[in-house]
Amino acid sequence: MANRLAAEGLLPFKLSTKLDSSLKKNTSFIKKIKAINAESAANIIKEISLLLLEKYLSEIIASLAEGLLKLSRTDDINAGILVVSALFQRFGDQVAAPLLSYLVNAIVERDTLEPALKQKTALKIVFEMHILGIGALFAECAPELLCESANRFYAKMKSSVITVTLIKDLMSFNLEQGYALATITTFLRRFASTIQAQDDIIPGELQKALLQLLVAYTKRVLELRQEQFSNHTKLDSRNKKALIRTGKIMREHQDLVDNMRERIVYFETHAKVLCDLLSMEYPPLEIAERNESQPGAVEDNARKWWQDAKEQGFYQDVPNYKDVVESFDREKLPEAEYGLLSEGQKVNLFTTQLENLLDAKDLELTTMVMHMYIPYNKATKNRIIKFFTEIKKTDNVNLYARFLKMNAEFFPEVISELIESLDRGFRSQIRFDTLNFRKLGLFY
């Protein structure tokens, strides 16, 4: 209730009759808030009611963000949220906008190996703030404080919910390496009961969107776990055959097997937690049946192109865009997202969502969005071609290929020009003895 009043500009926080403007005490407060924890929170909240603080607000918020991002224990994070609420109830949006910006910056920051602790903490705090009514949308950030990556979200998706958008972005980054696994697992450990509760703590649409996203991600994680296990089994088998044949295994081959085994354990650990928290079945790993003793079995396996029936279906059973448009449930269209945008904004949002595809189920919605909302003209065609020829990451090339196949009848000129562009790129690479694996992946 108090946060709701603060959001409306009423600022209900109770203050001392005379606020202390002492430089020493206000400076001391900034140091305390930078080292915030469960033990110090009560004293910090008390000082919020006693000190002037206004002159030092920007420094206070920067120090608060720094202190919050160091937290990991649940008690400390809970205490940090209480301090955030107290400051919000006293200063309103003067606190919410810059603090949200610092936290969003921490979430979008990427390390190629694994997420930093501050990314996990920032995601939890941003969602807590959303639940408590202290900012939920990118539009509520302070754009001048956002980093370049965060500003792209602000520019293109102002009306989007921060948590859902950034979780989806995290999930799609280095998906096959499980980059976001630890972050999503810790997020779900904290909020699983809240997200699945039958009450009004979280608005119904947000609850539904989060659950769908988390379930889809978990299913994909389980698929990757099985794929990695199958690949590890095959590689391990080849190494054992090499050992019998030559009496040794090359060190780099054994290192690859060991690294794959570690990755499987990592996926299994987190996938089990995700399934438990979402009440999903945790399937056992399947060992591919092989019968190499039968005549011709080895030859058949060598000729087999697809890893399994599911992969074969993904590439061969591709619906035509006309069938998708005819059968798609119109109620699932994101009218609120696209309805009021200009043509250029629609294309920007569409390419952003295309870049963040999570699995094959997203493709039908993406196809519908293109046919319902995106004006198809020369500029749009060139934008689509540019998007596919300048792919930043290879995680989704299989999804992009399926999307192009679904819509090949609709924009044959896009397919032709894309193939020509890729062909020119390959010829250049062959000439200069270099390889661009992004182009190679899409062409394949």
Coordinates of C-alpha atoms in Angstrom, one line a residue:
M1 CA 0.0 0.0 0.0
A2 CA 2.8 2.4 0.9
N3 CA 4.7 1.7 -2.3
R4 CA 1.5 2.3 -4.3
L5 CA 1.1 5.7 -2.7
A6 CA 4.7 6.5 -3.4
A7 CA 4.2 5.5 -7.1
E8 CA 1.3 8.0 -7.2
G9 CA 3.6 10.7 -5.8
L10 CA 2.1 10.8 -2.3
L11 CA 5.4 9.7 -0.5
P12 CA 4.0 8.3 2.8
F13 CA 7.4 7.8 4.5
K14 CA 7.3 9.3 8.0
L15 CA 10.1 11.8 8.7
S16 CA 11.6 13.4 11.7
T17 CA 10.3 16.9 12.5
K18 CA 13.8 18.4 11.7
L19 CA 16.1 16.5 9.3
D20 CA 19.8 16.4 10.0
S21 CA 21.9 18.0 7.3
S22 CA 25.3 17.2 8.8
L23 CA 27.8 16.4 6.1
K24 CA 29.5 13.9 8.4
K25 CA 26.3 12.0 9.1
N26 CA 25.1 12.0 5.5
T27 CA 28.5 10.9 4.2
S28 CA 28.5 8.1 6.9
F29 CA 25.0 7.0 5.6
I30 CA 26.4 6.6 2.1
K31 CA 29.2 4.4 3.4
K32 CA 26.6 2.3 5.3
I33 CA 24.3 1.8 2.4
K34 CA 27.2 0.7 0.2
A35 CA 27.8 -2.1 2.8
I36 CA 24.2 -3.0 3.3
N37 CA 23.2 -6.3 4.8
A38 CA 20.6 -7.9 7.1
E39 CA 22.3 -6.6 10.3
S40 CA 22.6 -3.0 9.2
A41 CA 19.2 -2.6 7.3
A42 CA 17.1 -1.5 10.3
N43 CA 19.6 1.2 11.3
I44 CA 19.8 2.4 7.7
I45 CA 15.9 2.7 7.5
K46 CA 15.9 4.6 10.7
E47 CA 18.5 7.1 9.4
I48 CA 16.4 7.6 6.2
S49 CA 13.8 9.2 8.5
L50 CA 16.3 11.4 10.3
L51 CA 18.8 12.7 7.6
L52 CA 18.2 15.3 4.9
L53 CA 19.7 13.1 2.1
E54 CA 18.3 15.2 -0.8
K55 CA 21.7 16.8 -1.6
Y56 CA 23.4 13.4 -1.9
L57 CA 20.6 11.4 -3.6
S58 CA 22.4 10.6 -6.8
E59 CA 25.4 9.3 -4.8
I60 CA 23.2 7.4 -2.4
I61 CA 21.4 5.6 -5.2
A62 CA 24.7 4.7 -7.0
S63 CA 26.1 3.4 -3.6
L64 CA 22.9 1.5 -2.9
A65 CA 23.1 -0.2 -6.3
E66 CA 26.7 -1.1 -5.7
G67 CA 25.8 -2.5 -2.2
L68 CA 22.8 -4.5 -3.5
L69 CA 24.8 -6.1 -6.3
K70 CA 27.3 -7.6 -3.8
L71 CA 24.5 -9.5 -2.0
S72 CA 23.9 -13.2 -2.3
R73 CA 22.3 -14.4 1.0
T74 CA 18.5 -14.4 1.0
D75 CA 18.4 -12.5 4.3
D76 CA 20.6 -9.8 2.9
I77 CA 18.6 -9.4 -0.3
N78 CA 15.4 -9.2 1.7
A79 CA 17.0 -6.5 3.9
G80 CA 18.1 -4.7 0.7
I81 CA 14.5 -4.7 -0.6
L82 CA 13.3 -3.1 2.6
V83 CA 15.8 -0.3 2.3
V84 CA 14.8 0.2 -1.4
S85 CA 11.1 0.4 -0.4
A86 CA 11.9 2.9 2.4
L87 CA 13.8 5.2 0.0
F88 CA 11.1 4.8 -2.6
Q89 CA 8.4 5.8 -0.1
R90 CA 10.4 8.9 0.7
F91 CA 11.6 10.0 -2.7
G92 CA 9.4 8.1 -5.2
D93 CA 10.6 8.0 -8.8
Q94 CA 13.8 10.0 -7.9
V95 CA 15.0 6.7 -6.5
A96 CA 13.1 4.1 -8.7
A97 CA 14.3 5.3 -12.1
P98 CA 18.0 5.5 -11.5
L99 CA 18.1 2.4 -9.4
L100 CA 16.3 0.4 -12.0
S101 CA 18.8 1.6 -14.6
Y102 CA 21.8 0.5 -12.6
L103 CA 20.2 -3.0 -12.0
V104 CA 19.2 -3.4 -15.7
N105 CA 22.8 -2.6 -16.7
A106 CA 24.0 -5.4 -14.4
I107 CA 21.6 -7.9 -16.0
V108 CA 22.4 -7.1 -19.6
E109 CA 26.2 -7.2 -19.0
R110 CA 27.6 -10.3 -20.6
D111 CA 30.6 -12.5 -19.7
T112 CA 31.4 -15.1 -22.3
L113 CA 32.0 -17.8 -19.6
E114 CA 29.2 -17.5 -17.0
P115 CA 27.0 -14.9 -15.4
A116 CA 28.5 -12.9 -12.6
L117 CA 26.9 -13.0 -9.1
K118 CA 25.6 -9.4 -9.6
Q119 CA 23.6 -10.5 -12.6
K120 CA 21.7 -13.1 -10.6
T121 CA 21.2 -10.7 -7.7
A122 CA 20.0 -7.8 -10.0
L123 CA 17.4 -10.0 -11.6
K124 CA 16.0 -11.0 -8.3
I125 CA 15.8 -7.5 -7.0
V126 CA 14.3 -6.1 -10.2
F127 CA 11.5 -8.7 -10.0
E128 CA 11.0 -8.0 -6.3
M129 CA 10.7 -4.3 -7.1
H130 CA 8.1 -5.1 -9.8
I131 CA 6.0 -7.2 -7.3
L132 CA 6.2 -4.3 -4.8
G133 CA 5.2 -1.7 -7.3
I134 CA 8.5 0.0 -7.7
G135 CA 8.9 0.1 -11.5
A136 CA 8.2 -2.6 -14.0
L137 CA 8.8 -1.3 -17.5
F138 CA 11.8 -0.1 -19.4
A139 CA 10.0 3.3 -19.8
E140 CA 10.4 3.7 -16.0
C141 CA 14.2 3.7 -16.2
A142 CA 16.5 6.7 -16.5
P143 CA 17.8 6.4 -20.1
E144 CA 20.8 8.7 -19.4
L145 CA 22.1 6.1 -16.9
L146 CA 21.6 3.0 -19.1
C147 CA 24.5 1.3 -20.8
E148 CA 24.5 0.8 -24.6
S149 CA 23.0 -2.7 -24.5
A150 CA 20.3 -1.6 -22.0
N151 CA 19.5 1.5 -24.1
R152 CA 18.6 -0.7 -27.1
F153 CA 15.9 -2.3 -25.0
Y154 CA 14.7 1.1 -23.8
A155 CA 14.6 2.5 -27.3
K156 CA 12.7 -0.5 -28.9
M157 CA 10.7 -2.0 -26.0
K158 CA 9.8 0.9 -23.6
S159 CA 6.4 -0.6 -22.8
S160 CA 7.7 -4.1 -22.2
V161 CA 8.1 -5.7 -18.8
I162 CA 11.7 -5.6 -17.8
T163 CA 11.8 -9.0 -16.1
V164 CA 10.2 -11.0 -18.9
T165 CA 12.2 -9.3 -21.6
L166 CA 15.6 -9.7 -19.9
I167 CA 14.9 -13.3 -18.8
K168 CA 14.1 -14.2 -22.4
D169 CA 17.3 -12.4 -23.6
L170 CA 19.4 -14.2 -21.0
M171 CA 17.9 -17.6 -21.9
S172 CA 18.8 -17.2 -25.6
F173 CA 22.4 -16.2 -25.0
N174 CA 24.8 -19.1 -25.5
L175 CA 21.9 -21.5 -24.9
E176 CA 23.8 -24.6 -25.9
Q177 CA 26.5 -23.8 -23.4
G178 CA 23.9 -23.3 -20.6
Y179 CA 25.0 -19.7 -20.0
A180 CA 21.8 -18.7 -18.1
L181 CA 21.2 -22.0 -16.3
A182 CA 22.5 -20.9 -12.9
T183 CA 20.8 -17.5 -13.1
I184 CA 17.4 -19.0 -14.0
T185 CA 17.7 -21.7 -11.4
T186 CA 18.5 -19.2 -8.6
F187 CA 15.7 -17.0 -9.8
L188 CA 13.2 -19.8 -9.8
R189 CA 14.3 -21.1 -6.4
R190 CA 13.3 -17.7 -5.0
F191 CA 10.1 -17.1 -7.0
A192 CA 8.7 -20.5 -8.0
S193 CA 5.9 -20.5 -5.4
T194 CA 5.1 -16.8 -6.1
I195 CA 4.9 -17.3 -9.8
Q196 CA 2.7 -20.4 -9.5
A197 CA 0.5 -19.1 -6.6
Q198 CA -3.2 -18.7 -7.1
D199 CA -3.4 -15.2 -5.8
D200 CA -3.1 -11.6 -7.0
I201 CA 0.6 -11.0 -6.1
I202 CA 1.5 -11.2 -9.7
P203 CA -0.9 -10.0 -12.5
G204 CA -2.3 -13.0 -14.4
E205 CA -0.8 -12.0 -17.8
L206 CA 2.7 -11.7 -16.3
Q207 CA 2.3 -14.9 -14.4
K208 CA 1.3 -16.7 -17.6
A209 CA 4.1 -15.2 -19.6
L210 CA 6.7 -16.2 -17.0
L211 CA 5.5 -19.7 -16.6
Q212 CA 5.4 -20.3 -20.4
L213 CA 8.9 -18.9 -20.7
L214 CA 10.3 -21.0 -17.9
V215 CA 8.6 -24.2 -19.1
A216 CA 9.8 -23.7 -22.7
Y217 CA 13.3 -23.0 -21.5
T218 CA 13.3 -26.1 -19.3
K219 CA 12.1 -28.3 -22.1
R220 CA 14.9 -27.0 -24.3
V221 CA 17.4 -27.6 -21.6
L222 CA 16.3 -31.2 -21.3
E223 CA 16.6 -31.6 -25.1
L224 CA 20.2 -30.2 -25.0
R225 CA 21.0 -32.5 -22.1
Q226 CA 20.0 -35.5 -24.1
E227 CA 21.8 -34.2 -27.2
Q228 CA 25.0 -33.7 -25.2
F229 CA 24.7 -37.1 -23.6
S230 CA 24.2 -38.8 -27.1
N231 CA 27.2 -36.9 -28.5
H232 CA 29.3 -37.8 -25.5
T233 CA 28.4 -41.5 -25.8
K234 CA 29.3 -41.5 -29.5
L235 CA 32.6 -39.7 -29.0
D236 CA 33.5 -41.9 -26.0
S237 CA 32.8 -45.0 -28.1
R238 CA 35.0 -43.8 -30.9
N239 CA 37.8 -43.1 -28.4
K240 CA 37.6 -46.6 -27.0
K241 CA 37.7 -48.1 -30.5
A242 CA 40.8 -46.0 -31.3
L243 CA 42.4 -47.3 -28.0
I244 CA 41.8 -50.9 -29.1
R245 CA 43.1 -50.1 -32.6
T246 CA 46.1 -48.0 -31.9
G247 CA 46.8 -48.5 -28.2
K248 CA 46.3 -44.9 -27.3
I249 CA 43.9 -41.9 -27.2
M250 CA 45.0 -38.5 -28.3
R251 CA 45.1 -36.1 -25.4
E252 CA 42.8 -33.5 -27.1
H253 CA 40.2 -36.2 -27.8
Q254 CA 40.1 -37.3 -24.2
D255 CA 40.0 -33.6 -23.0
L256 CA 36.9 -33.1 -25.3
V257 CA 35.2 -36.2 -23.7
D258 CA 36.0 -34.9 -20.2
N259 CA 34.7 -31.4 -21.0
M260 CA 31.5 -32.9 -22.5
R261 CA 31.0 -35.0 -19.4
E262 CA 31.4 -31.9 -17.1
R263 CA 28.8 -30.0 -19.3
I264 CA 26.3 -32.9 -19.0
V265 CA 26.6 -33.0 -15.2
Y266 CA 26.1 -29.2 -15.2
F267 CA 23.0 -29.5 -17.3
E268 CA 21.7 -32.4 -15.3
T269 CA 22.1 -30.6 -12.0
H270 CA 20.2 -27.5 -13.0
A271 CA 17.6 -29.3 -15.2
K272 CA 16.6 -31.5 -12.2
V273 CA 16.1 -28.4 -10.0
L274 CA 14.1 -26.6 -12.8
C275 CA 11.8 -29.7 -13.3
D276 CA 11.2 -30.0 -9.5
L277 CA 10.3 -26.4 -9.1
L278 CA 8.0 -26.3 -12.1
S279 CA 6.5 -29.8 -11.3
M280 CA 7.7 -31.1 -14.7
E281 CA 8.8 -34.7 -15.4
Y282 CA 12.5 -35.2 -15.3
P283 CA 13.1 -37.9 -18.0
P284 CA 15.9 -40.4 -17.9
L285 CA 18.7 -40.1 -20.4
E286 CA 18.1 -42.3 -23.4
I287 CA 20.8 -44.5 -24.7
A288 CA 20.6 -45.0 -28.5
E289 CA 20.1 -48.6 -29.5
R290 CA 22.8 -49.9 -31.8
N291 CA 23.0 -53.3 -33.4
E292 CA 26.2 -53.2 -35.4
S293 CA 26.4 -57.0 -35.6
Q294 CA 23.7 -57.3 -38.2
P295 CA 24.8 -57.1 -41.8
G296 CA 24.5 -53.6 -43.2
A297 CA 23.9 -52.0 -39.9
V298 CA 27.1 -50.1 -39.9
E299 CA 26.4 -48.9 -43.5
D300 CA 22.9 -47.8 -42.5
N301 CA 24.2 -45.8 -39.5
A302 CA 26.8 -44.1 -41.7
R303 CA 24.1 -43.1 -44.1
K304 CA 21.8 -41.8 -41.4
W305 CA 21.6 -38.1 -41.7
W306 CA 19.4 -37.1 -38.7
Q307 CA 20.3 -37.6 -35.1
D308 CA 16.7 -38.7 -34.3
A309 CA 13.1 -38.5 -35.5
K310 CA 12.5 -35.2 -33.8
E311 CA 15.4 -33.5 -35.6
Q312 CA 14.3 -35.0 -38.9
G313 CA 10.8 -33.6 -38.3
F314 CA 12.2 -30.2 -37.5
Y315 CA 13.9 -29.9 -40.8
Q316 CA 11.5 -31.9 -43.0
D317 CA 8.0 -31.3 -41.6
V318 CA 7.9 -27.5 -42.1
P319 CA 4.4 -25.9 -42.4
N320 CA 3.7 -23.4 -45.2
Y321 CA 3.0 -19.8 -44.0
K322 CA -0.5 -20.0 -45.5
D323 CA -1.4 -22.9 -43.2
V324 CA 0.0 -21.1 -40.2
V325 CA -2.0 -17.9 -41.0
E326 CA -5.2 -19.9 -41.5
S327 CA -4.9 -22.1 -38.3
F328 CA -3.3 -19.6 -35.9
D329 CA -5.3 -18.5 -32.8
R330 CA -5.7 -14.7 -33.4
E331 CA -6.2 -14.1 -29.6
K332 CA -2.5 -14.9 -29.1
L333 CA -1.4 -12.0 -31.4
P334 CA 0.6 -9.3 -29.5
E335 CA -1.8 -6.5 -30.6
A336 CA -0.9 -4.4 -27.6
E337 CA 2.8 -4.5 -28.5
Y338 CA 2.4 -3.6 -32.2
G339 CA -0.9 -1.7 -32.5
L340 CA 0.4 1.8 -31.8
L341 CA 3.8 1.6 -33.4
S342 CA 5.0 3.2 -36.6
E343 CA 6.1 1.0 -39.5
G344 CA 9.8 1.5 -38.6
Q345 CA 9.2 0.7 -35.0
K346 CA 7.2 -2.5 -35.9
V347 CA 10.1 -3.7 -38.0
N348 CA 12.6 -2.9 -35.2
L349 CA 10.5 -4.8 -32.7
F350 CA 10.0 -7.7 -35.1
T351 CA 13.8 -8.2 -35.8
T352 CA 14.5 -7.9 -32.0
Q353 CA 12.0 -10.7 -31.3
L354 CA 13.4 -12.7 -34.3
E355 CA 16.9 -12.4 -32.8
N356 CA 15.6 -13.7 -29.4
L357 CA 13.7 -16.8 -30.7
L358 CA 13.8 -19.5 -28.0
D359 CA 12.5 -22.6 -29.7
A360 CA 10.4 -23.9 -32.7
K361 CA 7.1 -23.0 -31.0
D362 CA 8.0 -19.3 -31.4
L363 CA 8.2 -19.6 -35.1
E364 CA 4.5 -19.7 -35.9
L365 CA 3.8 -16.6 -33.8
T366 CA 6.8 -14.8 -35.4
T367 CA 5.4 -15.8 -38.9
M368 CA 2.0 -14.5 -37.9
V369 CA 3.4 -11.2 -36.6
M370 CA 5.2 -10.7 -39.9
H371 CA 2.1 -11.3 -42.0
M372 CA -0.3 -9.3 -39.7
Y373 CA 1.8 -6.3 -38.6
I374 CA 4.9 -5.9 -40.7
P375 CA 4.5 -3.9 -44.0
Y376 CA 6.3 -5.9 -46.7
N377 CA 8.1 -3.5 -49.0
K378 CA 11.6 -3.0 -50.4
A379 CA 12.8 -1.5 -47.2
T380 CA 11.5 -4.4 -45.1
K381 CA 12.9 -6.9 -47.5
N382 CA 16.4 -5.3 -47.3
R383 CA 16.1 -5.2 -43.5
I384 CA 15.3 -8.9 -43.3
I385 CA 18.2 -9.8 -45.7
K386 CA 20.5 -7.6 -43.7
F387 CA 19.4 -9.3 -40.4
F388 CA 20.2 -12.8 -41.7
T389 CA 23.5 -11.9 -43.3
E390 CA 24.7 -10.1 -40.2
I391 CA 23.7 -12.7 -37.6
K392 CA 25.5 -12.0 -34.3
K393 CA 25.2 -15.4 -32.7
T394 CA 24.9 -18.9 -34.1
D395 CA 22.6 -20.4 -31.4
N396 CA 19.4 -19.9 -33.4
V397 CA 20.5 -20.6 -37.0
N398 CA 18.4 -23.7 -37.1
L399 CA 15.3 -21.7 -36.1
Y400 CA 16.2 -19.0 -38.7
A401 CA 16.4 -21.7 -41.4
R402 CA 13.0 -23.1 -40.5
F403 CA 11.5 -19.6 -40.5
L404 CA 12.9 -18.9 -44.0
K405 CA 11.6 -22.3 -45.2
M406 CA 8.1 -21.6 -43.8
N407 CA 7.9 -18.2 -45.6
A408 CA 9.9 -19.1 -48.8
E409 CA 6.8 -19.0 -50.9
F410 CA 6.0 -15.5 -49.5
F411 CA 9.3 -13.9 -50.2
P412 CA 11.3 -16.0 -52.8
E413 CA 13.4 -13.0 -53.6
V414 CA 14.6 -12.9 -50.0
I415 CA 15.7 -16.5 -50.3
S416 CA 17.4 -15.9 -53.6
E417 CA 19.3 -12.8 -52.5
L418 CA 20.3 -14.4 -49.2
I419 CA 21.7 -17.5 -51.0
E420 CA 23.6 -15.2 -53.4
S421 CA 25.0 -13.2 -50.5
L422 CA 26.1 -16.3 -48.6
D423 CA 27.6 -17.7 -51.8
R424 CA 29.6 -14.5 -52.4
G425 CA 30.8 -14.6 -48.8
F426 CA 32.0 -18.2 -49.1
R427 CA 33.8 -17.5 -52.3
S428 CA 35.6 -14.6 -50.6
Q429 CA 36.4 -16.8 -47.6
I430 CA 37.9 -19.5 -49.8
R431 CA 39.9 -17.0 -51.7
F432 CA 41.4 -15.5 -48.5
D433 CA 41.6 -18.8 -46.6
T434 CA 39.3 -17.8 -43.8
L435 CA 36.0 -19.1 -42.4
N436 CA 33.0 -17.2 -40.9
F437 CA 31.2 -19.9 -38.9
R438 CA 28.1 -17.7 -38.5
K439 CA 27.6 -17.8 -42.3
L440 CA 28.6 -21.4 -42.5
G441 CA 26.0 -22.4 -39.9
L442 CA 23.1 -20.6 -41.6
F443 CA 24.0 -21.9 -45.1
Y444 CA 24.3 -25.4 -43.7

